[in-house]
Amino acid sequence: MIRRSLLVAVLASALLTPLGAYAQTALPKVKLFTTGGTIQSKGAHRQKLMEYSDGRVTPQELLDDLPELKDLAEISTMEVANVGSGNIAAEQLLTLAREINAWLARPEATGAVVTHGTATLEETAYFLNLTVHSQKPVVMVGAMRPFTAVSRDGPMNLYNAVRVAVAPQSRGMGVLIMLNDEINAARDTTKTNTYRVETFVARDLGPLGFADSDRIAYYRRPLYRHTYRSEFNVDQLSTLPRVDVAYTYQEADGAAIDAFVTAGAKGIVLTGGGGDAVKAAQNKGVLIVNSDRKGAGRVVESEKVAASGRITSDNLPPHKARILLRLALTKTQDPKQIQRMFNEY
Amino acid sequence: MNTEISFAACRAGKASQLPRHRLLRVLLLSAGPLLAGVATAQEIPRYAPPPPMPAANARLPTVVLMSMGGTIASRGAPRLNITNYGGKDYPRVDPQDWVNDLPEIRGIANIVLEDQRAPQERASSETHEDFARVARRLNELARDPKIDGIVVTHGTNTMAETAYYMNLVVKTDKPIVFVGSQRPWTGLSGDGPRNLYDAVRVAASPQSRGKGVLHAMNQFINPARDVNKSSAYRVQTFRGIDVGAIGFVDPDKVVFYREPVRRHTSGSEFAGNDYQSLPRVEVAYAYRDAPGYLIDAMVANGARGIVVEGTGAGSPTSDQTEAIKRAQAKGVVVVATARTEGGRVQDTPRRREARIVPGDNLVPEKARILLQLALTKTQDLGEVKRIFDEY
């Protein structure tokens, strides 16, 4: 009987905690870095789910829209950009990495949340996964439906992103992607659907955990190197080497590869094949990475590929292999060294 | 046309290469189905046995290949028969047969064979006695400094349950890899040999240490807790419904991308114990109008715990809810899981009021195993909930 009433008391206090107790104690400090995207876009009317370009949402509007965040964290903001993710370039990536590193280096900082358009969110997430040097959580968030839409997903995604950013279990997991209640790893996750809310999927490996109503639950920890175990440092960089992706299809010839080399590419990611144009590019010192267009499974290492001087991309899709190759080229031109990096990151 | 003739010809060709005792066995094997009126003779892919085992190679890791049987240890005929194999007419594949048929595994490990099959007459209905015996043996092998890893073959139907049980009760950081096959050892395009070879590679790999009991089939490596059989006959059947694979057995290497964060093996509070028997726990399935009397019957038959496989987010029907209250009044502990399979059953105020422990995202048959072990330690609901949160 005593045991039962004790249990009731424990359960009751646990239930009251999220609303009651947080307000009195010092709240964790989170900085919201905003870059734009659908989560910060307005449409002409609330049924408009595409071509919504009728205004941008400011960081302050995001916070005002979601007063429940005040119970979770003390949130400061920094606007890095307010654009669709197609317009994110090296300049914004380098700024983001530097600013997040500066914020997380402060002892009072608990974590960072980054808003981003979903189209290239996974690229920025992977870039930050390789260039932020901290165990503190960095959580990328976006939305599939604009700020003005019926049943928009943005507010719950943002609320959950802040929950994940302040959860102690999120430390050391690398950069995370938070949409649709699922916590995904930056390296392994890709956008798989043009409009549905369950778009971010790690096809080979699945999510790391979930942001459910009762708690943040993790099941997996990533093993490839990231964040605090990364060797890449972009503090002193103002630009990144040019790397392009050449898509492979029946009758694809070397025209694109030749053009990329002419345009100054230092590296080219292939989805297979390539022919004579590859050898010509290699003769000019261009590094070649073999990726694949299937979206799942590894490109395996082989003596034959290594002998041809090419690098295999493990299970990175071409657009992420491009990011790793760009960073690799800031440190070395040696294919063996770069292959090691593809095996470790 | 006449498949019978071609099978027979094929068998004759093979038989001429076999030593006498094997020839005799093949003939005996063939006699069974013929007498039973089976239309075709069988082809058994047996080869002349390779030379005797070489002296243990000091450079290679030592891996125990333990048989708990399964489709991977079954024969059938003809080779197109991949659904109705085994039984008394077809002798099982002995552990030595695997090594004879797949001599390549000696190139990756020193293989130590071990037979832990249940007797043939109850091969497909193993009992806790079998699991307790194997758990005891796995704990012994784990303590043996000469052993680097262990492969356990098992029938695929309940393999995920056995693997999860071992994940909770074997105290070790050494790799324990469960493997099976969807097609019998004799089946056309049988997946058994590839799976077995790959499982030995995983067990021999130092990277596999400390990741709990693993499951390796069809080139995927999954942790025991999250893996479930999802297709009756396809070779891609084992997957984690909520969370995916943690690595792959690819042609170039064994590669891991993730490690499980829930407690297991050396980190398990249940590990190293010898559980000769476990409290009775049953599973009650929920569907429209599901009655409560099945739950009453479970309690009347001695159940100390009930796992409800609820609808949606884990809800029993109202009749089941009344039966749950009657059960709880007798001290029975109730855990909720969801028949959706994907998604966690959450901790909610209503569920707390009903004193039902949320089963997280465990499938009911695994929640049952965890509840059985939990009940060996406690009846306290808070403590049972902690166990479901951590494992």
XYZ file of C-alpha atoms in Angstrom:
736
model
C 0.000 0.000 0.000
C 2.801 2.380 0.950
C 4.625 1.351 -2.167
C 1.594 2.097 -4.290
C 1.028 5.572 -2.863
C 4.707 6.306 -3.269
C 4.420 5.284 -6.883
C 1.413 7.558 -7.365
C 3.329 10.433 -5.814
C 6.340 9.830 -8.045
C 4.176 9.569 -11.141
C 2.204 12.684 -10.231
C 5.317 14.763 -9.707
C 6.785 13.503 -12.980
C 3.595 14.474 -14.761
C 3.593 17.996 -13.395
C 7.244 18.632 -14.134
C 7.160 19.715 -17.788
C 4.744 22.582 -17.195
C 5.392 23.538 -13.601
C 8.998 23.171 -12.645
C 10.880 24.381 -15.719
C 9.690 27.972 -15.362
C 11.307 28.393 -11.951
C 14.699 26.830 -12.679
C 17.241 28.333 -15.076
C 16.284 27.422 -18.612
C 18.834 25.977 -21.042
C 20.084 28.459 -23.629
C 19.535 27.715 -27.307
C 20.396 29.878 -30.291
C 18.123 29.715 -33.313
C 20.095 30.247 -36.532
C 17.704 30.999 -39.377
C 18.392 30.594 -43.086
C 14.850 30.636 -44.485
C 13.092 27.880 -46.378
C 9.472 26.755 -46.397
C 9.275 26.983 -42.597
C 9.802 30.758 -43.007
C 7.640 31.222 -46.116
C 4.185 32.701 -46.525
C 1.605 31.837 -49.171
C -1.207 33.958 -50.576
C -3.838 31.776 -48.906
C -3.842 28.866 -46.512
C -4.409 26.162 -49.143
C -1.284 27.230 -51.013
C 1.232 24.387 -50.614
C 3.465 25.268 -53.572
C 4.890 28.428 -55.099
C 4.485 30.197 -51.774
C 6.523 33.345 -52.190
C 4.304 35.952 -50.641
C 6.526 37.026 -47.805
C 9.184 35.800 -45.404
C 8.838 34.972 -41.746
C 11.349 36.672 -39.460
C 13.047 34.829 -36.584
C 10.980 36.886 -34.119
C 7.739 35.839 -35.874
C 8.766 32.195 -35.509
C 9.175 32.656 -31.756
C 5.999 34.734 -31.327
C 4.078 32.035 -33.176
C 5.210 29.388 -30.683
C 5.040 30.776 -27.108
C 5.342 27.212 -25.730
C 9.067 27.430 -26.493
C 9.411 29.735 -23.482
C 8.905 26.714 -21.218
C 11.698 24.774 -22.933
C 14.580 27.176 -23.384
C 15.812 30.711 -23.402
C 16.141 31.302 -27.123
C 18.253 33.890 -28.889
C 18.259 34.256 -32.671
C 20.655 34.987 -35.484
C 19.523 35.466 -39.047
C 22.163 34.036 -41.388
C 19.946 34.224 -44.491
C 16.277 34.198 -45.399
C 16.270 32.331 -48.701
C 15.112 29.088 -50.263
C 17.680 26.355 -49.776
C 18.577 26.388 -53.476
C 20.360 29.669 -52.770
C 22.554 28.397 -49.949
C 26.189 28.495 -51.074
C 29.693 28.119 -49.621
C 29.504 31.615 -48.115
C 26.440 30.753 -46.000
C 27.849 27.343 -45.083
C 31.100 28.845 -43.824
C 29.267 31.588 -41.928
C 26.949 29.045 -40.315
C 29.839 26.797 -39.254
C 31.782 29.701 -37.771
C 28.807 31.222 -35.947
C 27.626 27.891 -34.530
C 31.156 27.063 -33.387
C 31.400 30.473 -31.707
C 28.020 30.028 -29.969
C 28.626 26.466 -28.761
C 32.090 27.416 -27.438
C 30.354 29.638 -24.894
C 29.924 27.798 -21.599
C 26.310 28.936 -21.142
C 25.230 27.572 -24.560
C 23.252 24.323 -24.471
C 22.610 23.783 -28.166
C 21.788 25.219 -31.581
C 18.792 24.935 -33.877
C 19.061 25.814 -37.576
C 16.064 26.487 -39.841
C 16.633 25.547 -43.464
C 14.797 24.870 -46.702
C 14.304 21.137 -47.065
C 15.596 20.784 -50.632
C 19.273 20.990 -49.638
C 18.895 20.755 -45.851
C 20.742 17.427 -45.769
C 23.763 18.978 -47.520
C 24.096 21.778 -44.977
C 23.474 19.282 -42.176
C 26.309 17.049 -43.390
C 28.610 20.052 -43.886
C 27.981 21.158 -40.287
C 28.381 17.543 -39.127
C 31.956 17.764 -40.454
C 32.821 21.317 -39.388
C 31.165 22.034 -36.016
C 33.554 21.035 -33.245
C 31.315 20.417 -30.285
C 29.410 17.651 -28.540
C 26.546 20.070 -27.920
C 23.463 19.318 -30.023
C 22.985 21.004 -33.392
C 19.504 20.345 -34.774
C 18.438 21.174 -38.340
C 14.740 21.804 -38.842
C 12.454 22.658 -41.734
C 8.896 22.243 -42.896
C 7.133 20.727 -45.883
C 4.226 23.175 -45.674
C 4.578 26.967 -45.485
C 3.955 29.088 -42.381
C 0.523 30.094 -43.673
C -0.825 26.650 -44.659
C -3.595 24.551 -43.127
C -2.060 21.699 -41.070
C 1.412 23.148 -41.397
C 4.113 20.956 -39.914
C 6.596 23.717 -39.096
C 5.545 24.592 -35.508
C 5.676 21.026 -34.171
C 8.959 20.436 -35.991
C 10.453 23.587 -34.456
C 9.118 22.764 -30.993
C 10.584 19.261 -31.219
C 13.877 20.587 -32.579
C 14.279 22.730 -29.450
C 13.328 19.747 -27.258
C 15.995 17.645 -28.978
C 18.539 20.478 -28.674
C 18.077 20.691 -24.878
C 17.970 16.914 -24.291
C 21.203 15.704 -22.640
C 20.982 12.418 -24.600
C 21.453 14.390 -27.839
C 25.032 15.302 -26.930
C 27.701 13.684 -29.076
C 25.218 12.380 -31.652
C 26.483 14.714 -34.388
C 24.266 17.105 -36.301
C 20.644 15.971 -36.209
C 17.664 16.505 -38.505
C 14.264 16.949 -36.860
C 11.053 16.711 -38.863
C 7.968 14.542 -38.452
C 8.850 13.422 -34.880
C 11.906 11.553 -36.171
C 15.481 12.256 -35.107
C 17.765 11.500 -38.007
C 21.541 11.616 -38.444
C 22.894 14.290 -40.805
C 25.187 11.887 -42.647
C 22.669 9.206 -43.504
C 19.451 11.073 -44.168
C 18.052 12.268 -47.448
C 14.885 13.919 -48.689
C 12.859 11.165 -50.346
C 9.554 12.800 -51.184
C 8.716 16.120 -52.842
C 5.714 17.112 -50.687
C 4.857 14.602 -47.939
C 5.693 15.402 -44.325
C 7.596 12.094 -43.822
C 10.172 13.081 -46.404
C 13.470 12.711 -44.497
C 14.582 9.089 -44.448
C 17.880 7.333 -43.861
C 17.285 4.605 -46.442
C 20.148 2.387 -45.404
C 19.956 2.825 -41.655
C 16.779 4.414 -40.304
C 16.389 7.107 -37.644
C 18.360 7.447 -34.411
C 15.312 8.073 -32.267
C 12.032 9.869 -31.807
C 10.674 13.032 -30.229
C 7.529 11.598 -28.676
C 5.164 13.384 -26.300
C 6.444 11.520 -23.260
C 10.131 11.806 -23.989
C 13.038 12.012 -26.418
C 13.918 8.359 -27.066
C 17.162 7.280 -28.729
C 17.933 3.804 -30.056
C 21.102 4.337 -32.079
C 24.391 6.231 -31.912
C 26.284 7.016 -35.143
C 29.782 5.562 -35.400
C 31.314 7.401 -38.354
C 33.416 10.443 -37.333
C 31.600 13.737 -36.907
C 31.591 17.119 -35.114
C 33.946 16.870 -32.114
C 35.895 14.027 -33.760
C 36.239 15.711 -37.166
C 39.613 16.765 -38.606
C 38.121 19.481 -40.831
C 38.393 23.111 -39.813
C 36.922 25.961 -41.837
C 37.681 28.851 -39.447
C 40.234 30.404 -41.793
C 38.493 29.631 -45.100
C 36.626 32.163 -47.212
C 35.766 29.761 -50.008
C 35.674 26.018 -50.779
C 37.196 24.118 -53.726
C 34.849 23.586 -56.649
C 33.478 20.051 -56.915
C 30.768 19.012 -59.375
C 28.531 15.995 -59.826
C 28.265 14.217 -63.203
C 25.148 12.098 -63.503
C 25.334 8.816 -65.382
C 22.723 7.502 -67.759
C 22.611 5.553 -71.004
C 24.698 7.324 -73.654
C 26.075 9.860 -71.158
C 29.343 10.967 -72.722
C 32.183 12.982 -71.228
C 30.851 16.418 -72.264
C 29.741 17.375 -68.756
C 32.999 16.178 -67.221
C 35.052 18.169 -69.750
C 32.946 21.245 -69.048
C 33.330 20.910 -65.276
C 37.104 20.673 -65.637
C 37.115 23.736 -67.899
C 35.034 25.593 -65.306
C 37.705 24.882 -62.704
C 36.463 21.807 -60.875
C 39.091 20.296 -58.527
C 36.982 17.228 -57.990
C 34.145 15.402 -59.732
C 31.676 12.972 -58.205
C 30.365 10.375 -60.641
C 27.356 8.127 -60.358
C 29.244 5.517 -62.384
C 31.166 5.187 -65.654
C 32.730 8.308 -67.104
C 34.993 6.840 -69.791
C 37.921 8.688 -71.345
C 36.881 12.093 -70.023
C 37.663 10.812 -66.523
C 41.234 9.957 -67.453
C 41.671 13.356 -69.094
C 40.354 15.032 -65.939
C 42.639 12.943 -63.734
C 45.597 13.947 -65.904
C 44.812 17.549 -64.989
C 44.857 16.664 -61.281
C 41.097 16.437 -60.793
C 40.046 13.946 -58.085
C 37.319 11.471 -59.020
C 34.856 9.890 -56.564
C 32.591 6.990 -57.529
C 29.164 7.377 -55.983
C 25.889 5.886 -57.133
C 22.446 7.010 -58.220
C 20.435 4.298 -56.426
C 20.144 6.078 -53.102
C 20.910 3.027 -50.956
C 23.794 0.633 -50.488
C 27.537 1.139 -50.472
C 29.910 1.612 -53.374
C 32.413 -0.998 -52.277
C 36.165 -0.593 -52.343
C 38.093 -2.674 -54.830
C 41.687 -3.014 -55.931
C 40.628 -2.288 -59.504
C 39.005 1.032 -58.591
C 41.904 1.995 -56.321
C 44.375 1.216 -59.121
C 42.478 3.599 -61.397
C 43.107 6.376 -58.876
C 39.435 6.781 -58.100
C 37.880 7.051 -54.651
C 34.739 5.170 -53.611
C 32.017 7.037 -51.723
C 30.863 4.331 -49.289
C 27.093 4.910 -49.045
C 27.163 8.679 -49.434
C 24.869 9.932 -52.196
C 26.580 12.109 -54.839
C 25.585 15.456 -53.309
C 27.027 14.466 -49.926
C 30.117 12.859 -51.418
C 30.623 16.290 -53.059
C 30.658 18.006 -49.650
C 33.142 15.571 -48.145
C 35.376 15.853 -51.237
C 35.316 19.661 -51.001
C 36.467 19.519 -47.393
C 38.987 16.753 -48.139
C 40.524 18.907 -50.876
C 41.157 21.677 -48.333
C 43.624 19.277 -46.685
C 45.095 16.946 -49.327
C 45.152 15.847 -52.959
C 46.255 12.304 -52.165
C 43.589 9.795 -53.291
C 44.647 7.342 -50.551
C 44.171 9.959 -47.849
C 40.841 10.969 -49.333
C 39.734 7.332 -49.497
C 40.532 7.069 -45.786
C 38.311 10.084 -45.170
C 35.458 8.496 -47.130
C 35.873 5.384 -44.998
C 35.792 7.336 -41.741
C 33.230 10.162 -42.216
C 8.814 -32.643 -69.498
C 10.665 -35.005 -67.338
C 12.250 -33.318 -64.388
C 12.378 -36.651 -62.610
C 14.966 -37.981 -65.025
C 17.173 -34.937 -64.872
C 17.158 -34.914 -61.079
C 17.967 -38.594 -60.996
C 20.796 -38.170 -63.491
C 22.165 -35.333 -61.482
C 22.078 -37.410 -58.330
C 23.838 -40.316 -60.002
C 26.596 -37.992 -61.187
C 27.139 -36.657 -57.678
C 26.947 -40.015 -56.009
C 29.816 -41.446 -58.016
C 32.155 -38.945 -56.345
C 31.076 -39.792 -52.828
C 32.799 -42.159 -50.453
C 30.908 -45.278 -49.582
C 29.290 -44.270 -46.275
C 27.988 -41.069 -47.801
C 26.715 -42.925 -50.829
C 24.806 -45.212 -48.522
C 23.339 -42.225 -46.717
C 22.339 -40.518 -49.925
C 20.605 -43.677 -51.065
C 18.807 -43.971 -47.755
C 17.787 -40.338 -47.947
C 16.467 -40.852 -51.416
C 14.483 -43.869 -50.364
C 12.359 -41.933 -47.874
C 10.604 -39.590 -50.270
C 10.322 -42.282 -52.925
C 8.580 -44.593 -50.513
C 6.417 -41.747 -49.296
C 5.236 -41.258 -52.840
C 7.038 -37.950 -53.443
C 7.170 -37.378 -57.173
C 10.851 -36.678 -57.623
C 14.092 -37.894 -56.229
C 16.180 -35.322 -54.423
C 19.447 -33.768 -55.221
C 21.600 -33.149 -52.209
C 24.487 -30.819 -52.869
C 27.122 -32.763 -51.033
C 30.693 -32.681 -52.080
C 33.615 -34.912 -51.358
C 34.724 -33.836 -47.879
C 37.694 -31.494 -47.918
C 40.938 -32.578 -46.256
C 40.906 -32.867 -42.458
C 40.799 -29.643 -40.465
C 44.236 -28.024 -40.505
C 45.891 -27.313 -37.174
C 44.375 -24.168 -35.668
C 45.758 -21.154 -37.413
C 47.073 -18.851 -34.713
C 46.487 -15.735 -36.817
C 42.803 -16.417 -37.369
C 40.122 -15.629 -34.801
C 38.333 -18.609 -33.267
C 34.596 -18.709 -33.861
C 32.142 -21.214 -32.421
C 29.567 -22.332 -34.951
C 26.618 -23.412 -32.845
C 23.599 -25.091 -34.375
C 20.145 -24.539 -32.937
C 18.848 -25.923 -36.207
C 16.431 -24.046 -38.453
C 15.797 -23.910 -42.176
C 19.513 -23.374 -42.637
C 19.990 -26.850 -41.118
C 17.224 -28.460 -43.181
C 17.086 -30.481 -46.344
C 14.240 -30.896 -48.764
C 13.548 -32.258 -52.198
C 13.358 -31.463 -54.980
C 15.531 -28.390 -54.882
C 12.620 -26.247 -56.062
C 10.772 -27.141 -52.880
C 11.465 -24.201 -50.606
C 8.306 -24.324 -48.495
C 7.826 -27.888 -47.330
C 11.157 -29.288 -46.236
C 12.599 -31.065 -43.238
C 10.630 -33.566 -41.201
C 11.420 -37.182 -40.549
C 12.096 -38.070 -44.176
C 15.034 -35.723 -44.502
C 17.970 -35.871 -42.126
C 19.000 -32.493 -40.831
C 22.192 -30.748 -41.870
C 24.796 -31.497 -39.239
C 27.239 -28.756 -38.232
C 30.050 -30.704 -39.920
C 28.080 -30.634 -43.181
C 28.189 -26.818 -43.207
C 31.966 -26.842 -42.997
C 32.179 -29.543 -45.655
C 29.918 -27.627 -48.018
C 31.424 -24.245 -47.228
C 35.153 -24.840 -46.726
C 35.802 -21.122 -47.338
C 34.805 -20.288 -43.763
C 38.033 -21.879 -42.587
C 39.821 -19.093 -44.381
C 38.299 -16.480 -42.076
C 38.230 -18.243 -38.711
C 39.192 -21.339 -36.801
C 35.810 -22.986 -36.577
C 34.693 -24.880 -33.484
C 31.484 -26.831 -34.052
C 28.784 -27.186 -31.452
C 25.415 -28.894 -31.697
C 22.632 -27.441 -29.538
C 19.665 -28.633 -31.569
C 16.557 -29.786 -29.790
C 15.705 -33.441 -30.538
C 14.240 -33.797 -34.017
C 10.776 -34.779 -32.769
C 10.322 -31.359 -31.181
C 12.667 -29.392 -33.406
C 10.094 -26.754 -34.266
C 8.768 -26.366 -30.734
C 11.712 -25.518 -28.549
C 10.922 -24.726 -24.937
C 12.457 -22.512 -22.299
C 14.538 -25.517 -21.263
C 16.373 -25.260 -24.601
C 16.880 -21.513 -24.304
C 18.150 -21.841 -20.735
C 20.612 -24.550 -21.811
C 21.892 -22.457 -24.726
C 22.122 -19.310 -22.586
C 24.169 -21.259 -20.030
C 26.470 -22.516 -22.762
C 26.836 -19.074 -24.372
C 27.821 -17.628 -21.003
C 30.434 -20.389 -20.652
C 31.812 -19.827 -24.145
C 31.888 -16.081 -23.539
C 34.171 -16.668 -20.551
C 36.540 -18.922 -22.553
C 39.578 -16.810 -23.515
C 40.212 -18.970 -26.601
C 36.878 -17.970 -28.160
C 36.599 -14.709 -30.128
C 33.030 -14.911 -31.385
C 29.997 -17.143 -31.669
C 27.580 -17.815 -34.526
C 24.228 -19.365 -33.625
C 21.933 -20.763 -36.306
C 18.225 -20.757 -35.589
C 14.897 -21.176 -37.336
C 13.765 -17.800 -38.579
C 10.250 -17.874 -37.101
C 11.249 -17.217 -33.500
C 14.873 -16.293 -34.035
C 14.349 -12.647 -33.107
C 12.898 -13.698 -29.740
C 15.755 -16.066 -28.947
C 18.313 -13.468 -30.012
C 16.668 -10.833 -27.780
C 16.628 -13.238 -24.838
C 20.354 -13.910 -25.269
C 20.908 -10.151 -25.679
C 19.563 -9.755 -22.123
C 21.074 -12.777 -20.351
C 24.537 -13.407 -21.840
C 27.283 -11.444 -20.127
C 29.859 -10.644 -22.772
C 31.309 -8.099 -25.171
C 32.189 -10.829 -27.661
C 30.157 -10.932 -30.855
C 27.228 -13.356 -30.806
C 25.656 -13.485 -34.244
C 22.334 -15.149 -34.991
C 21.841 -16.417 -38.522
C 19.361 -18.469 -40.465
C 18.041 -18.813 -43.952
C 14.737 -18.505 -45.752
C 15.424 -21.399 -48.088
C 16.599 -24.837 -47.001
C 20.264 -25.746 -47.317
C 19.336 -27.800 -50.373
C 17.073 -25.158 -51.992
C 17.758 -23.617 -55.376
C 19.540 -20.292 -54.855
C 19.585 -21.085 -51.179
C 20.538 -18.081 -49.059
C 21.952 -20.256 -46.271
C 25.577 -20.580 -47.425
C 26.017 -16.840 -48.064
C 24.352 -15.981 -44.746
C 26.464 -18.477 -42.830
C 29.697 -17.276 -44.396
C 28.779 -13.653 -43.666
C 27.765 -14.434 -40.079
C 31.200 -15.946 -39.459
C 32.766 -12.796 -40.937
C 30.737 -10.644 -38.520
C 31.567 -12.869 -35.541
C 35.260 -12.773 -36.484
C 35.300 -8.989 -36.798
C 36.694 -7.023 -33.821
C 34.319 -4.164 -34.697
C 31.383 -6.368 -33.761
C 32.390 -6.401 -30.104
C 30.232 -4.634 -27.544
C 27.236 -4.157 -29.820
C 25.039 -6.750 -28.146
C 23.670 -9.864 -29.773
C 23.557 -9.286 -33.516
C 21.537 -10.696 -36.336
C 23.106 -11.036 -39.781
C 21.170 -12.192 -42.828
C 20.989 -11.027 -46.423
C 24.054 -8.818 -45.804
C 22.285 -6.672 -43.179
C 23.500 -6.479 -39.580
C 20.730 -5.700 -37.104
C 20.716 -5.586 -33.301
C 18.667 -8.307 -31.599
C 16.337 -5.855 -29.853
C 14.963 -4.186 -32.948
C 15.038 -6.860 -35.629
C 11.894 -8.720 -36.636
C 10.887 -11.122 -39.345
C 8.730 -9.181 -41.780
C 8.122 -11.517 -44.716
C 7.225 -15.194 -44.731
C 9.403 -16.337 -47.637
C 11.474 -13.527 -49.131
C 15.184 -13.514 -48.428
C 14.943 -9.872 -47.298
C 12.801 -10.566 -44.255
C 14.644 -9.347 -41.156
C 14.452 -5.646 -40.498
C 14.011 -3.132 -37.754
C 10.583 -1.609 -38.190
C 11.237 1.634 -36.317
C 15.001 1.795 -36.484
C 17.107 0.230 -39.179
C 20.254 -1.816 -39.654
C 23.495 -0.848 -37.930
C 25.805 -2.165 -40.605
C 26.380 -4.347 -43.616
C 28.371 -7.371 -44.664
C 29.564 -6.178 -48.043
C 31.973 -7.878 -50.442
C 34.827 -5.593 -49.413
C 34.291 -5.437 -45.654
C 32.088 -5.695 -42.610
C 31.040 -2.122 -41.902
C 29.194 -0.578 -38.955
C 27.469 2.817 -39.028
C 25.598 2.728 -35.736
C 25.612 1.144 -32.320
C 22.534 0.420 -30.225
C 22.097 2.637 -27.159
C 19.673 0.466 -25.176
C 21.265 -1.754 -22.478
C 22.370 -5.242 -23.514
C 24.758 -8.159 -22.827
C 27.602 -6.947 -20.571
C 25.483 -3.921 -19.592
C 22.388 -5.963 -18.731
C 21.330 -6.457 -15.119
C 19.977 -9.885 -16.129
C 23.191 -11.079 -17.769
C 25.137 -14.012 -16.400
C 22.203 -15.454 -14.453
C 20.943 -18.960 -15.069
C 17.158 -18.744 -15.418
C 15.985 -22.351 -15.168
C 12.388 -21.165 -15.369
C 10.660 -17.838 -15.877
C 7.322 -16.456 -14.647
C 4.434 -17.086 -16.995
C 3.611 -14.097 -19.217
C 1.028 -14.221 -22.019
C 0.112 -11.954 -24.938
C -3.461 -10.718 -25.464
C -4.267 -9.419 -28.928
C -6.723 -6.545 -29.349
C -9.222 -6.260 -32.169
C -12.771 -4.963 -32.510
C -14.907 -6.664 -29.844
C -11.936 -8.611 -28.423
C -13.341 -10.217 -25.241
C -11.852 -10.129 -21.751
C -12.280 -13.815 -20.953
C -9.025 -14.790 -22.668
C -7.188 -12.560 -20.204
C -9.166 -14.133 -17.327
C -8.096 -17.554 -18.629
C -4.445 -16.502 -18.775
C -4.600 -15.371 -15.157
C -6.453 -18.536 -14.127
C -3.630 -20.528 -15.705
C -0.996 -18.770 -13.672
C 0.091 -15.780 -15.741
C 2.047 -13.285 -13.622
C 2.185 -10.791 -16.464
C 0.072 -9.885 -19.485
C 1.335 -8.111 -22.585
C -1.531 -6.454 -24.407
C -0.992 -6.057 -28.118
C -3.290 -3.058 -28.357
C -4.814 -1.223 -31.261
C -3.387 2.075 -32.443
C -1.200 3.529 -29.725
C -1.600 0.391 -27.580
C -5.238 0.369 -26.497
C -7.131 -2.704 -25.273
C -10.896 -2.985 -25.856
C -13.258 -2.072 -23.028
C -13.888 -5.759 -22.232
C -10.151 -6.345 -22.110
C -9.775 -3.249 -19.915
C -12.211 -4.720 -17.365
C -10.317 -8.040 -17.434
C -7.034 -6.164 -16.982
C -8.440 -4.560 -13.806
C -9.417 -8.006 -12.500
C -5.941 -9.308 -13.318
C -4.203 -6.348 -11.679
C -6.267 -6.924 -8.521
C -4.542 -10.318 -8.359
C -1.096 -8.755 -8.712
C -0.636 -9.365 -12.443
C 1.598 -6.802 -14.168
C 0.267 -5.467 -17.486
C 2.379 -4.025 -20.307
C 0.971 -2.341 -23.426
C 2.429 -2.812 -26.885
C 0.935 -1.798 -30.233
C -0.213 -4.013 -33.065
C 0.909 -1.255 -35.457
C 4.406 -2.650 -34.766
C 5.986 0.685 -35.700
C 6.040 3.473 -33.139
C 6.459 3.678 -29.401
C 3.689 3.041 -26.897
C 4.025 6.166 -24.819
C 3.796 7.007 -21.182
C 0.475 8.906 -20.872
C -1.542 10.126 -17.863
C -4.421 7.758 -18.687
C -2.099 4.795 -18.958
C -0.540 5.675 -15.601
C -3.981 5.888 -14.047
C -4.734 2.435 -15.478
C -1.385 1.200 -14.033
C -0.321 -0.147 -17.431
C 3.387 -0.055 -18.227
C 4.184 1.290 -21.725
C 6.107 -1.289 -23.761
C 8.091 1.287 -25.766
C 8.478 -0.008 -29.333
C 9.072 -3.668 -28.484
C 6.965 -6.150 -30.411
C 4.693 -8.099 -28.027
C 6.726 -11.312 -28.145
C 9.827 -9.409 -27.073
C 7.975 -7.348 -24.470
C 6.894 -10.720 -23.074
C 10.526 -11.831 -22.685
C 11.555 -8.585 -21.011
C 8.544 -8.733 -18.659
C 9.377 -12.337 -17.744
C 12.891 -11.266 -16.777
C 11.664 -8.111 -15.030
C 9.253 -10.172 -12.909
C 12.151 -12.265 -11.620
C 13.359 -9.082 -9.890
C 10.350 -6.958 -9.069
C 6.603 -6.462 -9.178
C 6.923 -2.723 -8.718
C 5.381 -0.885 -11.668
C 7.862 1.988 -11.508
C 10.719 -0.495 -11.591
C 9.164 -2.451 -14.485
C 8.727 0.812 -16.372
C 12.380 1.696 -15.780
C 13.343 -1.676 -17.240
C 11.198 -1.068 -20.333
C 12.728 2.406 -20.720
C 16.281 1.095 -20.550
C 16.270 -2.200 -22.491
